Tab-separated table of C-alpha atoms in Angstrom:
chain	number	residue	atom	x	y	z
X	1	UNK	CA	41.044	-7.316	-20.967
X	2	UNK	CA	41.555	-4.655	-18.669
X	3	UNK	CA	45.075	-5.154	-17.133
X	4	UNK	CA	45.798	-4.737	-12.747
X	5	UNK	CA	48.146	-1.705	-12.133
X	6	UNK	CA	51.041	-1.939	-9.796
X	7	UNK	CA	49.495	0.861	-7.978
X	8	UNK	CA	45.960	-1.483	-7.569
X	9	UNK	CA	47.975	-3.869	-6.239
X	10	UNK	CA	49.462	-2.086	-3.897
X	11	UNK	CA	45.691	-1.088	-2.281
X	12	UNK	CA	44.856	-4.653	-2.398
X	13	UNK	CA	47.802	-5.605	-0.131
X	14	UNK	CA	47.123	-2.976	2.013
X	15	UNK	CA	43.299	-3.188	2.350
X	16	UNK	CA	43.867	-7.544	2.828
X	17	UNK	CA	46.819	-6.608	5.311
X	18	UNK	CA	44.986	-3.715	7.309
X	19	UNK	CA	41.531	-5.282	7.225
X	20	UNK	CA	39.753	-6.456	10.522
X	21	UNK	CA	38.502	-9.602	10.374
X	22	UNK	CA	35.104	-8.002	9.331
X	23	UNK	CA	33.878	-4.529	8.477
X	24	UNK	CA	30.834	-2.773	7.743
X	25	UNK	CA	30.686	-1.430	4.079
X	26	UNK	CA	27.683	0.320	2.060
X	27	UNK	CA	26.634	-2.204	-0.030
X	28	UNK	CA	24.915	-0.342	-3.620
X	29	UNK	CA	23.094	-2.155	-6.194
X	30	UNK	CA	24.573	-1.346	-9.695
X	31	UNK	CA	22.829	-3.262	-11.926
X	32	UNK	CA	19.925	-5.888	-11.330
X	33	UNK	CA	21.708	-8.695	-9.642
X	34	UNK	CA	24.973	-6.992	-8.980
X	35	UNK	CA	26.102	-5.046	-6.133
X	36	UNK	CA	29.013	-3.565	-5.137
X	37	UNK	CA	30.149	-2.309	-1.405
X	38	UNK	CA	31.953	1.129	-0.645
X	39	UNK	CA	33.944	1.288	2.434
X	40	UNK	CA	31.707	2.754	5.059
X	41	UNK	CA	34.521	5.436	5.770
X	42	UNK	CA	34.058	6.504	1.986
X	43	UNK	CA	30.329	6.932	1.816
X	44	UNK	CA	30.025	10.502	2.795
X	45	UNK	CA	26.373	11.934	2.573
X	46	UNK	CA	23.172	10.625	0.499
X	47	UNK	CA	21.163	12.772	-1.692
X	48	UNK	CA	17.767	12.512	-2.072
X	49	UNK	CA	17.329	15.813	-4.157
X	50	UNK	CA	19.142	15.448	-7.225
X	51	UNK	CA	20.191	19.008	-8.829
X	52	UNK	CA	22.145	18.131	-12.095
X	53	UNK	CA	23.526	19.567	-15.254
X	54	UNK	CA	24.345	17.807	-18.134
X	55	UNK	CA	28.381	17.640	-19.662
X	56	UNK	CA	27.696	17.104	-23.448
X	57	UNK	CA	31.028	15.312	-24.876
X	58	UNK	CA	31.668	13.506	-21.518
X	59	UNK	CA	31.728	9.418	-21.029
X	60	UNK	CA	28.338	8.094	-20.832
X	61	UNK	CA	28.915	6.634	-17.119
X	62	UNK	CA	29.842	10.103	-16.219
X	63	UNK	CA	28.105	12.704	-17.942
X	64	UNK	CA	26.631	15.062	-15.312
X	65	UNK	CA	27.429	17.279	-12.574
X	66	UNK	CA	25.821	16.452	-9.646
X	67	UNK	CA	25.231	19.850	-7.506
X	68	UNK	CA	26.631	19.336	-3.653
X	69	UNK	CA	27.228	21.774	-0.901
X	70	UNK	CA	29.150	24.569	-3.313
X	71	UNK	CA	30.479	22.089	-5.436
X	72	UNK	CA	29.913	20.367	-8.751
X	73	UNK	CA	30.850	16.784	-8.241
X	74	UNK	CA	30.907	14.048	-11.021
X	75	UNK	CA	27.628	11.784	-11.050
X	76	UNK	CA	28.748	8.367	-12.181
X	77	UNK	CA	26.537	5.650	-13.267
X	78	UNK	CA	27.842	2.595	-12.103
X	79	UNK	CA	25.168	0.278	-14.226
X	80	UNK	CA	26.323	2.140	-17.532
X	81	UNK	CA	29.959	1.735	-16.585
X	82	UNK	CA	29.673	-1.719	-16.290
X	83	UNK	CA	27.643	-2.598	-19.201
X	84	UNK	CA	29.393	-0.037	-21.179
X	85	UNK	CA	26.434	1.465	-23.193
X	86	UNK	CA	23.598	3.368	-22.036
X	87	UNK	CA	20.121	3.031	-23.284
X	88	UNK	CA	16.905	5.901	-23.968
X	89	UNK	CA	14.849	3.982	-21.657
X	90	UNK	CA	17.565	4.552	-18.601
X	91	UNK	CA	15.532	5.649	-15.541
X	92	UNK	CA	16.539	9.076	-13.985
X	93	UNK	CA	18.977	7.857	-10.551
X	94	UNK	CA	16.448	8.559	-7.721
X	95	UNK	CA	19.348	9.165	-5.102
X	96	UNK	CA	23.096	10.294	-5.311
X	97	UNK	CA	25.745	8.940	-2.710
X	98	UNK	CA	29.136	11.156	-2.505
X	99	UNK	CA	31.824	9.180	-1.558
X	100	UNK	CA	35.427	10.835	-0.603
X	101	UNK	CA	38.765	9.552	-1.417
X	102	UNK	CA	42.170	10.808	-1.392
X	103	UNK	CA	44.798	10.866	-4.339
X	104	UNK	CA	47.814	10.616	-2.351
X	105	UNK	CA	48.852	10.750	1.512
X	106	UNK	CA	48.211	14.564	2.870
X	107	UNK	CA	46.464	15.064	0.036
X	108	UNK	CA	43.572	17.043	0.228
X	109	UNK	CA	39.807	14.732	0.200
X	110	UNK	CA	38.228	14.975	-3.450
X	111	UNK	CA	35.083	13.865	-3.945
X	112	UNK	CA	32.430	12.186	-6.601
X	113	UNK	CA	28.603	10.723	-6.671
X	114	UNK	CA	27.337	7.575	-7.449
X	115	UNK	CA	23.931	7.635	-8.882
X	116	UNK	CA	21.696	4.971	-7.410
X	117	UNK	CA	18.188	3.637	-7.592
X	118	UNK	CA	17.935	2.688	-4.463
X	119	UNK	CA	19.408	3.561	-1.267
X	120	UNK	CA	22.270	1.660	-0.136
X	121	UNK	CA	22.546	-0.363	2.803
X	122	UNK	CA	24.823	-0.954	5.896
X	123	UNK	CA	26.793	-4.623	5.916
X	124	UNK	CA	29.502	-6.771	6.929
X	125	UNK	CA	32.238	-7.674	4.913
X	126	UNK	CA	33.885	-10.572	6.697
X	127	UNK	CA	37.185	-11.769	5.458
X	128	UNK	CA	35.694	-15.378	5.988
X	129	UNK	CA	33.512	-14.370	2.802
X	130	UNK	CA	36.618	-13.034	0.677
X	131	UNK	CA	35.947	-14.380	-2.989
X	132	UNK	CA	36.888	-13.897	-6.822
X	133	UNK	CA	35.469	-10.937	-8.763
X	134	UNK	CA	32.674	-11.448	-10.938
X	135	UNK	CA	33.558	-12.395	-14.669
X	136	UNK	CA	31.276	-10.725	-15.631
X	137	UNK	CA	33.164	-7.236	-17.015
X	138	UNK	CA	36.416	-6.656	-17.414
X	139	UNK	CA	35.986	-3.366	-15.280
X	140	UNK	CA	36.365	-5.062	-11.982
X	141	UNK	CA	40.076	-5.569	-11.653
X	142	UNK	CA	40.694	-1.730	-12.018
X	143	UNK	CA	38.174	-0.477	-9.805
X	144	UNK	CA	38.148	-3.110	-7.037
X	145	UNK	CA	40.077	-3.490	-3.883
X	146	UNK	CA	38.904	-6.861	-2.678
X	147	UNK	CA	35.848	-8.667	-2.881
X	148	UNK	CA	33.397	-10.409	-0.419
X	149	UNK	CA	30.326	-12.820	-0.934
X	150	UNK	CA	27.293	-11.291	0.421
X	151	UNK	CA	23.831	-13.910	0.049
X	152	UNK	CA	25.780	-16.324	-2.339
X	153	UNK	CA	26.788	-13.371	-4.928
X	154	UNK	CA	30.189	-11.746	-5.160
X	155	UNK	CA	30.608	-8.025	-4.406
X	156	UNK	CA	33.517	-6.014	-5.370
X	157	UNK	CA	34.844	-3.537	-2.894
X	158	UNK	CA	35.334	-0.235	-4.675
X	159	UNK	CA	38.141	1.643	-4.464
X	160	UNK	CA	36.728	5.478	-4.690
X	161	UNK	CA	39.566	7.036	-6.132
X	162	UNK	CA	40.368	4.263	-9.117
X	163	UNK	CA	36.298	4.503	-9.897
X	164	UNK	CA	37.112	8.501	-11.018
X	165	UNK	CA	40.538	8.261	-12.417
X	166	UNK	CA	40.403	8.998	-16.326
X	167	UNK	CA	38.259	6.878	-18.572
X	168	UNK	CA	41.071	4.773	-20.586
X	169	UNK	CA	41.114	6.495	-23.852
K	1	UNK	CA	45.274	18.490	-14.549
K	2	UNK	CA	44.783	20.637	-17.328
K	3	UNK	CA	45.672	24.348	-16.378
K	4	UNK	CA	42.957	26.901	-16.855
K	5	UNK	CA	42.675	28.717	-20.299
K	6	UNK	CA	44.071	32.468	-20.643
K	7	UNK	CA	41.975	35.118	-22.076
K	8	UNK	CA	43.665	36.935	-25.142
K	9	UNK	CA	41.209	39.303	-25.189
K	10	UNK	CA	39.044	40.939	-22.409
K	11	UNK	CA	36.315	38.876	-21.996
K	12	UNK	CA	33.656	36.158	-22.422
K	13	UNK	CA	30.540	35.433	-24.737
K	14	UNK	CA	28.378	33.587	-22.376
K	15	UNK	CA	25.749	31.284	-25.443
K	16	UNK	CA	22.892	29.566	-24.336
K	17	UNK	CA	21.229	27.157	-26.269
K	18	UNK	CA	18.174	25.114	-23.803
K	19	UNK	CA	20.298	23.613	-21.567
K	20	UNK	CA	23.582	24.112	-22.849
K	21	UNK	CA	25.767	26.973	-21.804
K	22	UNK	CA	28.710	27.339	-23.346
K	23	UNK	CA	31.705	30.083	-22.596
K	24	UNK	CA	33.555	30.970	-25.295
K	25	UNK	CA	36.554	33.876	-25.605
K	26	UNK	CA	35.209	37.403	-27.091
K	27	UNK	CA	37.722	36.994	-29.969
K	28	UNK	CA	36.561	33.530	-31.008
K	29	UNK	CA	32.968	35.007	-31.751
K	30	UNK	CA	31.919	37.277	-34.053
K	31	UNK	CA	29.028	40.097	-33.472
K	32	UNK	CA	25.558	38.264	-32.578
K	33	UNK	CA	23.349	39.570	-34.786
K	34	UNK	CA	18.947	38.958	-34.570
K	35	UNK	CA	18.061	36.400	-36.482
K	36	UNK	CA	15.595	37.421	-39.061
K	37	UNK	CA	12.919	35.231	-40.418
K	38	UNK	CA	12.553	31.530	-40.295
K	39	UNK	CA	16.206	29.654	-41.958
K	40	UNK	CA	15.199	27.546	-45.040
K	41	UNK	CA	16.088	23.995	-44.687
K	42	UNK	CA	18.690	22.265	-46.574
K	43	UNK	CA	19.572	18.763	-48.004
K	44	UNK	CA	21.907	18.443	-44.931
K	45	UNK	CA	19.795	17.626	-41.954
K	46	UNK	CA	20.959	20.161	-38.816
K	47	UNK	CA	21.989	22.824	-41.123
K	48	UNK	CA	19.696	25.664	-42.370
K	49	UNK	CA	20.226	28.404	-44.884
K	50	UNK	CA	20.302	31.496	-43.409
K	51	UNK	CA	19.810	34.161	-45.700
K	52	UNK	CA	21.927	37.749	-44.412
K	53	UNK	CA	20.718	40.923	-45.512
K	54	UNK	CA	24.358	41.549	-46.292
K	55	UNK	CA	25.761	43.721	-49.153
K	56	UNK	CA	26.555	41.102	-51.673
K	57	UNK	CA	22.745	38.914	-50.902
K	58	UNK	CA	24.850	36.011	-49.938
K	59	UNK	CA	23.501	33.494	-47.732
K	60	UNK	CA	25.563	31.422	-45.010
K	61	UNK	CA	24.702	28.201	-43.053
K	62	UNK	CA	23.095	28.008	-39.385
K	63	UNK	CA	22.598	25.475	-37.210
K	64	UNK	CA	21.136	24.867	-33.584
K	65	UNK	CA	23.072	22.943	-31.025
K	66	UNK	CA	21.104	20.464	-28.741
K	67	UNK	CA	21.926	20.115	-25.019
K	68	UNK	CA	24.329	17.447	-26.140
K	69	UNK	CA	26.339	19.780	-28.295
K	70	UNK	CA	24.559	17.960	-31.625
K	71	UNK	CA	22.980	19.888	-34.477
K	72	UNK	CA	18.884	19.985	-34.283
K	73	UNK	CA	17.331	19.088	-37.622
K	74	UNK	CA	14.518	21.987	-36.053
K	75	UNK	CA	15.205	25.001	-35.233
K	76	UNK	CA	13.787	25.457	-31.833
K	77	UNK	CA	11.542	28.933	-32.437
K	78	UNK	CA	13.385	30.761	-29.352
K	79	UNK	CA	16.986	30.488	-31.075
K	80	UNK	CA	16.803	34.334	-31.834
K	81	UNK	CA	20.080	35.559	-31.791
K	82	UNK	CA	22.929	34.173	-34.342
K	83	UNK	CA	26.475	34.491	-33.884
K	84	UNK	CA	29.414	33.502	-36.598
K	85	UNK	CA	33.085	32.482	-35.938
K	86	UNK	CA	35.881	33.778	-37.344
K	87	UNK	CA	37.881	30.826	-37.795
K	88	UNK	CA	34.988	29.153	-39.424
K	89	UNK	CA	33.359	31.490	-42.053
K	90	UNK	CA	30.226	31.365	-43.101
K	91	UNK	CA	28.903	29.067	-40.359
K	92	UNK	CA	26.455	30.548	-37.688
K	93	UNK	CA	24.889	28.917	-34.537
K	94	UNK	CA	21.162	29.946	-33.285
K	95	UNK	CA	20.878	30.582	-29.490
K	96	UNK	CA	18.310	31.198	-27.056
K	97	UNK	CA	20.764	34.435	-25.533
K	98	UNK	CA	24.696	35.660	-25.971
K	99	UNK	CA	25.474	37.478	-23.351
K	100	UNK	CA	29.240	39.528	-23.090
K	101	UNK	CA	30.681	38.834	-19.552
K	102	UNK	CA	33.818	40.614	-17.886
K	103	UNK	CA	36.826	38.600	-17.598
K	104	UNK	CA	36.519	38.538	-14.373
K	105	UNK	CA	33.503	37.635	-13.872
K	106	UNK	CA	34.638	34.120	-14.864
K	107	UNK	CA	36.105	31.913	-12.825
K	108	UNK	CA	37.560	28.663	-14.457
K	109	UNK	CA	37.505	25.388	-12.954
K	110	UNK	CA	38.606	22.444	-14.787
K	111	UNK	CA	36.123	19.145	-14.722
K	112	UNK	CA	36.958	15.992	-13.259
K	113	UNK	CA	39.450	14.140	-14.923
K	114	UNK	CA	36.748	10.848	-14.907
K	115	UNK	CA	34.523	13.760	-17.222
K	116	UNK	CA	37.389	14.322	-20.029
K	117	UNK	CA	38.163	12.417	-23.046
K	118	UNK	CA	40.460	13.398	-25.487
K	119	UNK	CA	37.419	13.877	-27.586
K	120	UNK	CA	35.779	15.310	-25.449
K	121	UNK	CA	35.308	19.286	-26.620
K	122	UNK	CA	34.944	20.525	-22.558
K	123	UNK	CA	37.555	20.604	-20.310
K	124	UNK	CA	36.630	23.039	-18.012
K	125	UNK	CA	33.694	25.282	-16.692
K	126	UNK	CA	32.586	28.432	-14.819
K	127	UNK	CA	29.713	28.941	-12.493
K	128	UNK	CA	27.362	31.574	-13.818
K	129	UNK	CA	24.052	32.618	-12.212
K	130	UNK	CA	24.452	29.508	-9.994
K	131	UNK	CA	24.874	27.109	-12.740
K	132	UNK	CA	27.576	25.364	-14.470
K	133	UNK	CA	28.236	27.552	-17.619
K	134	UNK	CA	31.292	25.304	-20.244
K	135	UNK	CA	34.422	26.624	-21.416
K	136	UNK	CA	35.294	25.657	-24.975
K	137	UNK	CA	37.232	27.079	-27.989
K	138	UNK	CA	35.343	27.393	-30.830
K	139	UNK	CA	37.203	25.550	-33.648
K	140	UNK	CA	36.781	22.330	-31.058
K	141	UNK	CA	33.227	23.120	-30.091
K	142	UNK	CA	32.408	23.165	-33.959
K	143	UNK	CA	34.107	20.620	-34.889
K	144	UNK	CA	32.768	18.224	-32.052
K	145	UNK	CA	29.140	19.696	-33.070
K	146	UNK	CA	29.691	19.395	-37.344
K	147	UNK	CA	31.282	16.095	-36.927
K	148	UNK	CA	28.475	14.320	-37.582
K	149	UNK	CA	27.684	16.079	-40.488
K	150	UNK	CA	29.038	15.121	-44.050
């Protein structure tokens, strides 16, 4: 089991403490059946036109560059990270949504992709709805910041900047 | 953040292989050389004998890196040009082009962190022609590539 960090718990606070009563969020599917939300302030641009290049050695969530603006960014693969494998069969993500984060205060915005199959889509996280995360991987507690039930299912908030930290080794 | 590699030498040896680019330091490669003939295959799937027109008839090994940095149990027919490493004698790879580039004509970025393992042979890479082109040393690119192999 994946263990909180003092740092994680730290964003929770603030995010619970700072938090309107309700906010709008981008809510992307990750696997069949689960979703997760982004704040909407993260979710930066979505890419329809996927130019890519392959990192051979990298972790399977994360192994391509996803081609934005002049930048390389890092595609991640939220269904893989969750169920920690990656199969032949995996469909090609149809869109890519960069989301922005920063790694300290005045620190400049970095930024990474999410692949997704399907667009994502505009709702309200109300604090009314606040909930448990899923059981179902141990990968929630490190990359969420809350969580919200959205049409009876639990969906993690995503903290950006935890979701491209290092892969634990 | 790792900080970017320093050249010994004065240059790069920009390998292609399909997809894969790879940027290795001048000194780490030896002189490409044509490849001549078809290699014969061995009992060790991804490597092929590669037979040198060399002064003692020796032969030496080749193989041919996939996009993924694995050895091909075919040798793809446009792998033309063959290049060995010193620190690993007698071991060639097959690529599709090895071209020399100016130092400076390289500019090293590192990956994202999320992208690096410690097993992970890449840590950084270069944009070449509009493309992402991979900086690696070649005892770890080998080594990552032959691992596999017994």
């Amino acid at each position: 089991m994946l263990e909180d960090s003092p740092a994680q718990d730290a964003s929770l606070v603030a995010w619970t403490e700072s938090a309107p009563a309700s906010a709008p969020a981008q809510l992307v599917e990750c696997t069949r059946g689960q979703s997760a939300a982004l704040p909407l302030h993260t979710a930066i641009e979505l890419l329809d036109q996927l130019t890519t290049v392959d990192v051979p050695g990298a972790p399977y969530a994360c192994d391509r560059l996803l081609r934005w603006r002049d930048q390389w960014l890092p595609l991640m693969d939220l269904g893989v990270l969750l169920n920690a494998y990656r199969t032949d069969s995996q469909v090609a993500p149809r869109y890519a949504l960069v989301v922005a984060w920063q790694d300290g205060p005045r620190a400049p915005l970095a930024y990474g992709a999410l692949a997704l199959s399907s667009p994502p889509r505009v709702v309200e996280a109300l604090d009314a709805n606040h909930c448990p995360l899923p059981t179902g991987s141990d990968i929630w507690p490190v990359l969420a910041l809350s969580c919200f039930e959205h049409e009876g299912k639990p969906v993690p908030v995503l903290d950006a900047a935890a979701l491209f930290r290092h892969f634990p080794d | 953040m790792s900080t970017n590699p320093s050249l010994a030498g004065g240059g790069w040896m920009l390998l292609r292989a399909g997809a894969l680019r790879l940027l290795l330091p001048i000194e780490e490669v030896g002189p490409a050389e044509h490849l001549d003939g078809a290699p014969v295959v061995t009992d060790q799937p991804g490597l092929f004998e590669l037979r040198m027109a060399d002064a003692d008839g020796g032969s030496s090994l080749v193989a041919a890196l996939s996009a993924q940095l694995q050895p091909l149990t075919e040798m793809p027919a446009d792998r033309f040009v063959v290049t060995p490493f010193p620190s690993q004698p007698g071991v060639f790879l097959a690529w599709d082009e090895a071209r020399l580039l100016p130092a400076k004509a390289v500019k090293l970025q590192p990956l994202p962190a999320v992208m690096c393992t410690a097993d992970s042979p890449l840590t950084h890479y270069a944009e070449i022609d509009g493309k992402p082109a991979f900086y690696c040393n070649a005892e770890r690119v080998l080594g990552y590539a032959f691992a596999s192999l017994h």
